[in-house]
Tab-separated table of C-alpha atoms in Angstrom:
chain	number	residue	atom	x	y	z
F	1	ASP	CA	10.748	93.626	132.826
F	2	GLY	CA	7.926	91.556	131.413
F	3	GLY	CA	9.588	91.737	128.003
F	4	ILE	CA	12.198	89.083	128.757
F	5	THR	CA	11.157	85.596	129.737
F	6	GLN	CA	13.539	82.970	131.018
F	7	SER	CA	12.544	79.373	131.581
F	8	PRO	CA	12.619	77.260	133.540
F	9	LYS	CA	13.061	79.083	136.831
F	10	TYR	CA	14.802	76.064	138.388
F	11	LEU	CA	16.690	73.340	136.547
F	12	PHE	CA	18.541	70.256	137.663
F	13	ARG	CA	21.251	68.551	135.692
F	14	LYS	CA	22.568	65.037	135.970
F	15	GLU	CA	26.173	64.110	135.341
F	16	GLY	CA	27.002	63.956	131.623
F	17	GLN	CA	23.811	65.695	130.616
F	18	ASN	CA	23.361	68.759	128.445
F	19	VAL	CA	20.630	71.170	129.445
F	20	THR	CA	19.188	74.155	127.592
F	21	LEU	CA	18.023	77.390	129.183
F	22	SER	CA	15.461	79.405	127.301
F	23	CYS	CA	15.446	83.185	126.838
F	24	GLU	CA	12.777	85.006	124.829
F	25	GLN	CA	12.254	88.752	124.437
F	26	ASN	CA	9.478	90.775	122.845
F	27	LEU	CA	11.202	94.147	123.166
F	28	ASN	CA	12.439	94.092	119.552
F	29	HIS	CA	15.983	94.344	120.874
F	30	ASP	CA	18.844	93.454	118.566
F	31	ALA	CA	21.382	92.477	121.220
F	32	MET	CA	21.089	89.654	123.733
F	33	TYR	CA	23.419	88.429	126.466
F	34	TRP	CA	23.941	85.534	128.865
F	35	TYR	CA	25.517	86.042	132.263
F	36	ARG	CA	26.465	83.697	135.031
F	37	GLN	CA	26.107	84.917	138.617
F	38	ASP	CA	27.931	83.280	141.503
F	39	PRO	CA	28.016	84.656	145.067
F	40	GLY	CA	30.581	87.432	145.351
F	41	GLN	CA	31.496	87.215	141.672
F	42	GLY	CA	29.167	89.723	140.122
F	43	LEU	CA	27.913	89.129	136.596
F	44	ARG	CA	30.227	87.304	134.237
F	45	LEU	CA	29.510	87.284	130.512
F	46	ILE	CA	29.147	83.889	128.846
F	47	TYR	CA	28.036	84.765	125.295
F	48	TYR	CA	26.462	87.690	123.526
F	49	SER	CA	24.806	88.322	120.206
F	50	GLN	CA	24.328	91.663	118.503
F	51	ILE	CA	22.457	90.426	115.433
F	52	VAL	CA	20.666	87.302	114.305
F	53	ASN	CA	22.888	84.400	113.249
F	54	ASP	CA	25.932	85.932	114.915
F	55	PHE	CA	27.306	85.637	118.437
F	56	GLN	CA	30.569	86.085	120.297
F	57	LYS	CA	32.193	84.437	123.273
F	58	GLY	CA	32.327	86.281	126.537
F	59	ASP	CA	34.757	85.819	129.395
F	60	ILE	CA	33.637	82.331	130.464
F	61	ALA	CA	32.302	80.615	127.326
F	62	GLU	CA	33.974	77.244	127.874
F	63	GLY	CA	31.407	74.491	128.402
F	64	TYR	CA	28.541	76.560	127.004
F	65	SER	CA	26.971	76.990	123.578
F	66	VAL	CA	24.341	79.315	122.119
F	67	SER	CA	22.357	79.924	118.967
F	68	ARG	CA	20.589	82.988	117.586
F	69	GLU	CA	18.291	81.840	114.837
F	70	LYS	CA	15.588	84.355	115.667
F	71	LYS	CA	15.760	87.896	116.936
F	72	GLU	CA	13.505	87.051	119.855
F	73	SER	CA	15.321	83.964	121.090
F	74	PHE	CA	18.794	83.257	122.481
F	75	PRO	CA	18.934	79.811	124.134
F	76	LEU	CA	21.935	78.750	126.194
F	77	THR	CA	23.072	75.131	126.380
F	78	VAL	CA	25.133	74.065	129.363
F	79	THR	CA	27.112	71.093	128.131
F	80	SER	CA	28.595	68.216	130.074
F	81	ALA	CA	31.981	69.881	129.522
F	82	GLN	CA	31.008	72.556	132.041
F	83	LYS	CA	32.239	70.918	135.231
F	84	ASN	CA	30.855	73.460	137.664
F	85	PRO	CA	27.503	74.529	136.247
F	86	THR	CA	25.724	75.281	139.521
F	87	ALA	CA	24.894	78.977	139.339
F	88	PHE	CA	22.238	81.573	138.647
F	89	TYR	CA	21.964	82.354	134.926
F	90	LEU	CA	20.672	85.694	133.695
F	91	CYS	CA	19.663	86.642	130.183
F	92	ALA	CA	19.539	90.272	129.086
F	93	SER	CA	18.809	92.299	125.991
F	94	SER	CA	19.481	95.822	124.784
F	95	ARG	CA	18.210	97.972	121.968
F	96	GLY	CA	21.267	97.898	119.792
F	97	GLN	CA	24.670	98.105	121.290
F	98	SER	CA	26.114	97.510	124.727
F	99	ASN	CA	26.164	101.213	125.548
F	100	GLN	CA	22.393	101.073	125.782
F	101	PRO	CA	20.474	100.041	128.932
F	102	GLN	CA	20.221	96.301	129.393
F	103	HIS	CA	16.988	94.650	130.491
F	104	PHE	CA	17.238	91.409	132.423
F	105	GLY	CA	15.069	88.336	132.753
F	106	ASP	CA	14.194	86.719	136.091
F	107	GLY	CA	16.957	84.146	135.791
F	108	THR	CA	17.306	80.367	135.904
F	109	ARG	CA	18.883	78.610	138.855
F	110	LEU	CA	20.763	75.507	137.736
F	111	SER	CA	21.783	72.811	140.186
F	112	ILE	CA	23.525	69.467	139.922
F	113	LEU	CA	21.753	66.315	141.045
Z	27	GLY	CA	40.307	94.883	128.003
Z	28	GLU	CA	38.315	96.813	130.530
Z	29	ASN	CA	38.508	95.988	134.235
Z	30	VAL	CA	36.076	97.356	136.813
Z	31	GLU	CA	36.790	97.373	140.537
Z	32	GLN	CA	33.951	98.078	142.984
Z	33	HIS	CA	34.197	99.055	146.654
Z	34	PRO	CA	33.116	98.339	149.276
Z	35	SER	CA	31.802	94.796	148.921
Z	36	THR	CA	29.419	95.319	151.836
Z	37	LEU	CA	28.024	98.510	153.317
Z	38	SER	CA	25.724	99.063	156.273
Z	39	VAL	CA	24.132	102.426	156.969
Z	40	GLN	CA	21.481	103.731	159.307
Z	41	GLU	CA	18.180	104.686	157.773
Z	42	GLY	CA	18.281	108.304	156.678
Z	43	ASP	CA	22.057	108.376	156.216
Z	44	SER	CA	23.809	108.547	152.854
Z	45	ALA	CA	25.528	105.675	151.084
Z	46	VAL	CA	28.370	105.933	148.582
Z	47	ILE	CA	29.666	103.143	146.358
Z	48	LYS	CA	32.728	103.686	144.217
Z	49	CYS	CA	33.964	102.008	141.050
Z	50	THR	CA	37.207	102.412	139.179
Z	51	TYR	CA	37.806	101.422	135.579
Z	52	SER	CA	40.978	100.761	133.666
Z	53	ASP	CA	40.373	101.957	130.110
Z	54	SER	CA	40.227	105.716	129.702
Z	55	ALA	CA	38.229	105.259	126.478
Z	56	SER	CA	35.219	103.837	128.350
Z	57	ASN	CA	32.197	106.027	127.777
Z	58	TYR	CA	29.105	104.456	129.344
Z	59	PHE	CA	28.628	103.728	133.058
Z	60	PRO	CA	25.352	102.195	134.291
Z	61	TRP	CA	24.355	101.180	137.809
Z	62	TYR	CA	22.079	98.233	138.521
Z	63	LYS	CA	20.174	97.285	141.668
Z	64	GLN	CA	19.396	93.649	142.418
Z	65	GLU	CA	17.047	92.814	145.252
Z	66	LEU	CA	17.248	89.359	146.766
Z	67	GLY	CA	16.032	86.720	144.318
Z	68	LYS	CA	15.134	89.273	141.665
Z	69	ARG	CA	16.543	90.498	138.374
Z	70	PRO	CA	19.044	93.374	138.181
Z	71	GLN	CA	17.373	96.638	137.256
Z	72	LEU	CA	18.957	99.754	135.863
Z	73	ILE	CA	18.659	102.625	138.336
Z	74	ILE	CA	20.830	105.289	136.726
Z	75	ASP	CA	23.493	105.631	134.063
Z	76	ILE	CA	25.952	108.276	132.933
Z	77	ARG	CA	27.931	108.894	129.767
Z	78	SER	CA	31.425	110.271	129.517
Z	79	ASN	CA	30.331	113.693	128.294
Z	80	VAL	CA	28.597	114.373	131.617
Z	81	GLY	CA	30.159	114.768	135.073
Z	82	GLU	CA	27.107	114.218	137.241
Z	83	LYS	CA	23.553	112.982	136.938
Z	84	LYS	CA	20.829	112.985	139.537
Z	85	ASP	CA	17.461	111.274	139.874
Z	86	GLN	CA	15.644	112.065	143.127
Z	87	ARG	CA	17.681	110.435	145.929
Z	88	ILE	CA	20.174	108.821	143.581
Z	89	ALA	CA	23.121	110.495	141.902
Z	90	VAL	CA	26.134	109.341	139.952
Z	91	THR	CA	29.369	111.264	139.545
Z	92	LEU	CA	32.097	110.589	137.018
Z	93	ASN	CA	35.747	111.607	137.271
Z	94	LYS	CA	37.351	110.799	133.924
Z	95	THR	CA	40.786	111.962	134.987
Z	96	ALA	CA	40.890	109.595	137.927
Z	97	LYS	CA	38.867	106.938	136.053
Z	98	HIS	CA	36.289	106.437	138.733
Z	99	PHE	CA	32.560	106.879	139.139
Z	100	SER	CA	30.412	106.755	142.236
Z	101	LEU	CA	26.821	106.079	143.214
Z	102	HIS	CA	25.365	108.302	145.918
Z	103	ILE	CA	22.121	107.451	147.693
Z	104	THR	CA	20.787	110.063	150.089
Z	105	GLU	CA	18.163	109.653	152.817
Z	106	THR	CA	18.443	105.885	152.623
Z	107	GLN	CA	15.392	103.742	153.297
Z	108	PRO	CA	15.079	100.025	154.140
Z	109	GLU	CA	13.885	99.337	150.589
Z	110	ASP	CA	17.260	100.533	149.317
Z	111	SER	CA	18.751	97.340	150.776
Z	112	ALA	CA	20.023	95.317	147.807
Z	113	VAL	CA	23.140	94.453	145.832
Z	114	TYR	CA	24.336	97.244	143.574
Z	115	PHE	CA	26.480	96.653	140.482
Z	116	CYS	CA	28.422	99.176	138.478
Z	117	ALA	CA	29.509	98.559	134.898
Z	118	ALA	CA	31.495	100.179	132.124
Z	119	THR	CA	31.941	99.769	128.406
Z	120	LEU	CA	34.313	101.134	125.809
Z	121	SER	CA	31.841	101.366	122.982
Z	122	GLY	CA	28.657	99.915	121.639
Z	123	ASN	CA	30.490	96.926	120.197
Z	124	THR	CA	32.224	96.067	123.443
Z	125	PRO	CA	30.207	94.258	126.126
Z	126	LEU	CA	29.601	95.780	129.533
Z	127	VAL	CA	32.083	94.796	132.218
Z	128	PHE	CA	30.508	94.568	135.666
Z	129	GLY	CA	31.959	95.158	139.090
Z	130	LYS	CA	31.545	92.408	141.676
Z	131	GLY	CA	28.768	94.178	143.500
Z	132	THR	CA	28.137	95.927	146.811
Z	133	ARG	CA	25.658	94.546	149.289
Z	134	LEU	CA	23.951	97.536	150.921
Z	135	SER	CA	22.035	97.062	154.139
Z	136	VAL	CA	19.935	99.921	155.478
Z	137	ILE	CA	19.246	99.482	159.156
Z	138	ALA	CA	15.978	100.875	160.445
């Protein structure tokens, strides 16, 4: 869906470095989500936010942080505390609640140098 | 919390045959069950969803059935085509305030 933009498409992280993944949506959706995708593991929820200035931890939040200062934006920071950050990261949004269809971005592939 | 199991993890079918992917969920209060298709290197896209007040839903060659008693739901693809080859994910949620829980995915290969 053209309404969700993730950047960059590829990202490399050095040891001890924090990196931030961008996610912007123009769908006027209230809820936004971050997932991590590893081969054979499906989609695992990192953080989600249902309204501005509020967010909750998902199943694998350790080593990650988020902010939701604007409705359109939900950036994800992968901190140096995340020891195995190599993965494909997907951002999604939905109209209101999680029992509404989710729309995904194209993803960011993060690798360790 | 909710737990979703998806089977099989891989599935190969001949073009024109049907494919069935099954998911089971743990919480009987779950009420929303979407299916997503993810082609290689692309984003997951919603292909069909069903709510707990409905037993079956169909959209052209794709159908989803829900058995609330047994706590399972299935994706049926008829007359498969090579472009159906992808990874398919099921998901379930208890309510609007509870995040979706995804299955681990099924890699479908349609052999021409």
